[in-house]
XYZ file of C-alpha atoms in Angstrom:
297
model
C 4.736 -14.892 19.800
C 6.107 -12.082 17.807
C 3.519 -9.108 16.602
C 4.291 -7.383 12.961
C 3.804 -4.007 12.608
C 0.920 -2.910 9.216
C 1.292 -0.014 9.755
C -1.205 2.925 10.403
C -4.643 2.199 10.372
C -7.724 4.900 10.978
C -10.223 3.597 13.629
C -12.936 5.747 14.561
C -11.352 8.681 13.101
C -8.507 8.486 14.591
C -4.632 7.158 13.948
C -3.952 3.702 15.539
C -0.913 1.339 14.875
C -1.841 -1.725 13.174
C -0.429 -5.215 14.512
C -0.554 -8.682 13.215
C 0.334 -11.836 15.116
C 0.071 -15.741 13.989
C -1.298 -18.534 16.145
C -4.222 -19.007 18.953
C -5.456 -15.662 20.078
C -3.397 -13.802 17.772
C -4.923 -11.894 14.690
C -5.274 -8.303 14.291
C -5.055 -5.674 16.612
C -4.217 -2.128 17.082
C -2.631 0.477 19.222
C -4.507 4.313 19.275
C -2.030 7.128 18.662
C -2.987 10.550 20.609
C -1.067 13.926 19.700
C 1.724 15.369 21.873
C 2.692 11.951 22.973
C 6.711 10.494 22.546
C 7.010 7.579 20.245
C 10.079 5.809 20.435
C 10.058 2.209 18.696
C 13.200 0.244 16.867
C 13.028 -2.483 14.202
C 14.580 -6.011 14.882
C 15.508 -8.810 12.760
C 13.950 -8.845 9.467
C 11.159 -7.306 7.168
C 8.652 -9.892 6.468
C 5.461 -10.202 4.188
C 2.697 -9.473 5.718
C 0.820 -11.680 3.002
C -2.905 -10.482 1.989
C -5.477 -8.715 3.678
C -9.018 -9.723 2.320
C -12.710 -9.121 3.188
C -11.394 -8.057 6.934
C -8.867 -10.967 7.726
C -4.992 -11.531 7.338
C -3.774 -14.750 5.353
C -0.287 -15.186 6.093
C 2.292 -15.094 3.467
C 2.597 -18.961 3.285
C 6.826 -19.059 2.676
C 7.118 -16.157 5.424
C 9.080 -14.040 3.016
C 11.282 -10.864 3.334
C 10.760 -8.259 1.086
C 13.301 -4.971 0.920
C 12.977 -1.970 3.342
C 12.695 0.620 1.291
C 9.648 -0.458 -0.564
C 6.142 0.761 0.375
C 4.715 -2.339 0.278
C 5.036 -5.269 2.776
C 4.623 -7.927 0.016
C 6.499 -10.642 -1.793
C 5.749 -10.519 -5.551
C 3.420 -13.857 -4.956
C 0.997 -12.061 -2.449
C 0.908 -9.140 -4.100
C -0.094 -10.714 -7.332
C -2.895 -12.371 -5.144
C -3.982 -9.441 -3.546
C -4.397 -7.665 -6.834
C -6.068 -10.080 -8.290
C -9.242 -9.693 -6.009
C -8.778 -5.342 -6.418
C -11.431 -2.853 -7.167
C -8.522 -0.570 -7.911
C -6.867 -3.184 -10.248
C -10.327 -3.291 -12.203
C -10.180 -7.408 -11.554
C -13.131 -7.350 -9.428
C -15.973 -5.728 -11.644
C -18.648 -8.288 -10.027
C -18.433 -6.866 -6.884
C -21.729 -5.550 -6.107
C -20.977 -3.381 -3.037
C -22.354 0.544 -3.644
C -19.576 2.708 -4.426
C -19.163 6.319 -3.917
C -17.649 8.729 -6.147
C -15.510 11.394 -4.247
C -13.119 14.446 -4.984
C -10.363 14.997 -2.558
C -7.496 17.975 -2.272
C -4.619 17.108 -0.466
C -3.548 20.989 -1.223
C -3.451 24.013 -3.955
C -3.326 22.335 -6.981
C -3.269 18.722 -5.834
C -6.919 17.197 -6.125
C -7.809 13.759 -7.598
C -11.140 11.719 -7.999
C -11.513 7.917 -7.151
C -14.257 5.493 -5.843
C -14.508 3.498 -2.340
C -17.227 1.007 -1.697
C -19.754 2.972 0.858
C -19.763 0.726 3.700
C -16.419 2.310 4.302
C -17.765 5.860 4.573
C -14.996 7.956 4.797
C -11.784 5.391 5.907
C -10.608 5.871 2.597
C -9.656 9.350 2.546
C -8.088 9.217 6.009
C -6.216 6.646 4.316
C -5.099 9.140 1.833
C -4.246 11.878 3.778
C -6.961 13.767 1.983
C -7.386 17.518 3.846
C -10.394 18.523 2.279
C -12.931 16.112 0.077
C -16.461 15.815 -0.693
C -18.406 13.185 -2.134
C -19.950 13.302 -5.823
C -22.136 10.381 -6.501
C -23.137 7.135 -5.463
C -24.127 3.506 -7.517
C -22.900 0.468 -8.994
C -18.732 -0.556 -9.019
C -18.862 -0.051 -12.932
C -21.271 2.990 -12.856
C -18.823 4.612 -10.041
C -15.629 3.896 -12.211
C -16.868 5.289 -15.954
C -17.790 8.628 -13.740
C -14.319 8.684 -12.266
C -12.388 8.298 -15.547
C -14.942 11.045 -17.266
C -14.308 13.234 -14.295
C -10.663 12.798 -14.137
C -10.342 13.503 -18.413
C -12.992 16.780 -18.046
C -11.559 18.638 -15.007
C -7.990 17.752 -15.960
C -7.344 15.578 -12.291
C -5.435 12.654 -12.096
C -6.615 9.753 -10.028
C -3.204 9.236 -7.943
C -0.803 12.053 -6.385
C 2.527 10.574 -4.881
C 3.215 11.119 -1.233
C 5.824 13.010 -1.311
C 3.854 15.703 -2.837
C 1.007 15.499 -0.259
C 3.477 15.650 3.044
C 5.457 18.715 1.178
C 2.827 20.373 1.105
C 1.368 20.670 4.566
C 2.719 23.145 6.153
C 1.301 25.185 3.554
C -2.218 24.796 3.575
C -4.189 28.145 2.505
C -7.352 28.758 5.603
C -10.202 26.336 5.536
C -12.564 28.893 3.851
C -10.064 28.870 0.933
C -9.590 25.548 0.856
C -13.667 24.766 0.715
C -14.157 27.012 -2.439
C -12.187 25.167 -4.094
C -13.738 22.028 -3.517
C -17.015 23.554 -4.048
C -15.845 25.290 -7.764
C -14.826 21.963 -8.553
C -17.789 20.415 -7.330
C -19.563 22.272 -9.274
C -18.018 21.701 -12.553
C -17.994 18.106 -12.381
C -22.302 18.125 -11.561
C -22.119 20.223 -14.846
C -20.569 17.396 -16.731
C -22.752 15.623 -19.597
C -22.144 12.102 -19.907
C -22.795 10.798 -16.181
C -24.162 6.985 -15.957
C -27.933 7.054 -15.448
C -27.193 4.631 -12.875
C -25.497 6.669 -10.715
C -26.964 8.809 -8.257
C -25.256 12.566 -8.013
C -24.667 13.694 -4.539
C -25.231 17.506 -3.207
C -22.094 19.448 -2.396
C -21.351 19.052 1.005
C -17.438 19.978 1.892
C -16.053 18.577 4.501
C -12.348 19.064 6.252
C -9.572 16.606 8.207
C -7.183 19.476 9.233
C -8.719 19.270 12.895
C -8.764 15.263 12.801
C -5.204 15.175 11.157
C -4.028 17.776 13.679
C -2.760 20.082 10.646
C -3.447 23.619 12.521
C -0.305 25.235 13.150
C 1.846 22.377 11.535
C 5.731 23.134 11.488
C 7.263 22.748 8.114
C 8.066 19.094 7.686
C 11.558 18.750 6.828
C 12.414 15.367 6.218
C 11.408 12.110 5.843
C 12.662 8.015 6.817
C 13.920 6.451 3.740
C 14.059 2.817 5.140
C 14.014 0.743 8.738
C 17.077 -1.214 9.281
C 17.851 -4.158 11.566
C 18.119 -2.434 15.433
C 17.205 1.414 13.710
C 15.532 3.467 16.008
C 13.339 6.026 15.541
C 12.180 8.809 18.450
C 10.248 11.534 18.838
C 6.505 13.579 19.662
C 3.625 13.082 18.013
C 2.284 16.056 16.360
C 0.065 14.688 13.430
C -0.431 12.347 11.306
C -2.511 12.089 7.706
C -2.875 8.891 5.878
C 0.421 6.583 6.499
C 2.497 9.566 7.597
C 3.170 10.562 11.478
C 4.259 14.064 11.865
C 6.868 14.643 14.741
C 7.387 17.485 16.421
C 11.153 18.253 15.346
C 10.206 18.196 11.404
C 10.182 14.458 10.607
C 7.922 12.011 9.261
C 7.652 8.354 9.684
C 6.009 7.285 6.280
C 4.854 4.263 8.339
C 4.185 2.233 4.874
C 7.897 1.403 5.746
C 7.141 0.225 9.389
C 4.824 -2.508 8.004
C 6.522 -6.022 8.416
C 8.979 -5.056 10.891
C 9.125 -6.474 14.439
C 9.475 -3.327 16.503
C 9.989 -3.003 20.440
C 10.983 -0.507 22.788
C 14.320 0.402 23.086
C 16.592 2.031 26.042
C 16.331 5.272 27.501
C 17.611 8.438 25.641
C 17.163 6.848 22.733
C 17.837 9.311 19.342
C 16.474 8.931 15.580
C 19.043 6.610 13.608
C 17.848 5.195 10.520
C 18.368 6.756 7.101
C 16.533 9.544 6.487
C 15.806 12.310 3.553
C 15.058 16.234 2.799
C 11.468 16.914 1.811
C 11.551 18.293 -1.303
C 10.308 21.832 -1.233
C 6.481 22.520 -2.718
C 6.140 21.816 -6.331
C 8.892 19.271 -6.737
C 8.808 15.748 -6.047
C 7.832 12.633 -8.278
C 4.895 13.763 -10.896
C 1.430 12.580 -10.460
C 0.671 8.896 -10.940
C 3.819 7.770 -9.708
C 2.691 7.049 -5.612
C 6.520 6.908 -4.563
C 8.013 6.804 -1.121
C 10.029 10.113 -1.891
């Protein structure tokens, strides 16, 4: 029985390869990453949906289909429609009636954004993101938490999505975590001075916290360049350095954006095995796609 890659996944704080595998027994199941070891995995045969992920368990994408290898997302158009159709982040689930928390993360100097994540999740959400420093800023209702995030995101002049490719070229610049935590905190700050906050939401005390140590950021080499796409018997090798949200950090420079892992088959190739699938430069910091637009490059 063959076992699809979803990509990265953050269990307990930590980095873990996600798996998915159809039949008796099969299901979910994942594979901890630990820093400084090799990695060496290559794709084989096709890239298929993954179908949709909902309340904790896999549905399988009913035609099996393949989607492109470039894309981020390890849909077909029909599960992805699906899948959005039951998203807080799509705004079609406003009767959801989880507690959400409102939170402000920075990714680095000048990149911070707002957004909401229900508050059973505590704080997967922003490993997810790759978010370096965060801190929450209130708690309450679904519809409560999303009016405060649009206010905040108009008053302090944030946007609510920064690509990737800005976050990764980044992070081998990160100023010292005193720096970084004033900045939080200024912002913090601002946004509890805001009129206009739903009564029903409850405002949270600034409390900064940091992933540098859990992302294994201290002392990062400047990432250099990046996997475009995973290609039928592509190969990819190296050390584990880091990782934040879907990106693994290897020691030589590169990073596996392992968005474009998920759906592919991958097992172990032969010995001496080298790096051969398409890759790109990282742009250097400031450039890249602008804010709002979560590209792959």
């Amino acid at each position: 029985m063959t076992w699809w890659c979803t990509g990265v996944r953050w269990i307990e704080g930590g980095p873990a390869i996600g798996w998915f595998g159809q039949g008796p027994g099969r299901g979910e199941r994942s594979s901890p990453l630990a820093y400084g070891q090799p990695l060496v995995f290559a794709a084989r045969g096709a890239r298929r949906c993954l179908g949709v992920r909902r309340a904790g368990r896999r549905t399988p994408c009913p035609t099996e289909r393949t989607v492109p290898g470039r894309t981020g997302n390890a849909q077909c158009p029909e599960c992805a429609r699906l899948d959005r159709s039951f998203s807080v982040a799509a705004d079609t689930n406003a009767a959801d009636p989880r507690t959400y928390r409102v939170y402000l993360a920075w990714f680095g100097p000048g990149l911070v954004k707002v957004g909401i994540t229900a508050e059973e999740r505590g704080p997967a959400r922003l490993l997810e993101q790759g978010a370096v420093t965060w801190a929450w800023l209130g708690r309450g209702p679904l519809m409560a938490a999303r009016r405060t995030e649009e206010l905040l995101r108009a008053a302090l002049g944030v946007p609510d999505r920064i690509a990737y490719a800005r976050k990764r070229a980044v992070r081998g610049h990160l100023p010292p975590g005193p720096e970084r935590a004033v900045e939080v905190a200024g912002l913090h700050a601002r946004a509890a001075a805001l009129e206009g906050w739903p009564e029903s939401l409850e405002r949270l005390e600034c409390e900064v916290r940091d992933h540098v140590e859990v992302f294994g950021l201290e002392g990062l080499a400047l990432p250099d360049r990046v996997i475009t796409e995973m290609v039928d018997g592509g190969t990819v090798a190296g050390r584990l350095v880091a990782a934040a949200g879907p990106d693994l950090h290897f020691a030589d420079g590169l990073v596996v954006d392992t968005r474009l892992l998920a759906g592919w088959e991958l097992t172990a190739p032969g010995e001496g095995s080298a790096t051969d699938v398409p890759v790109a430069g990282i742009p250097v910091v400031g450039a890249g796609p602008p804010d709002g637009q979560d590209g792959l490059f």
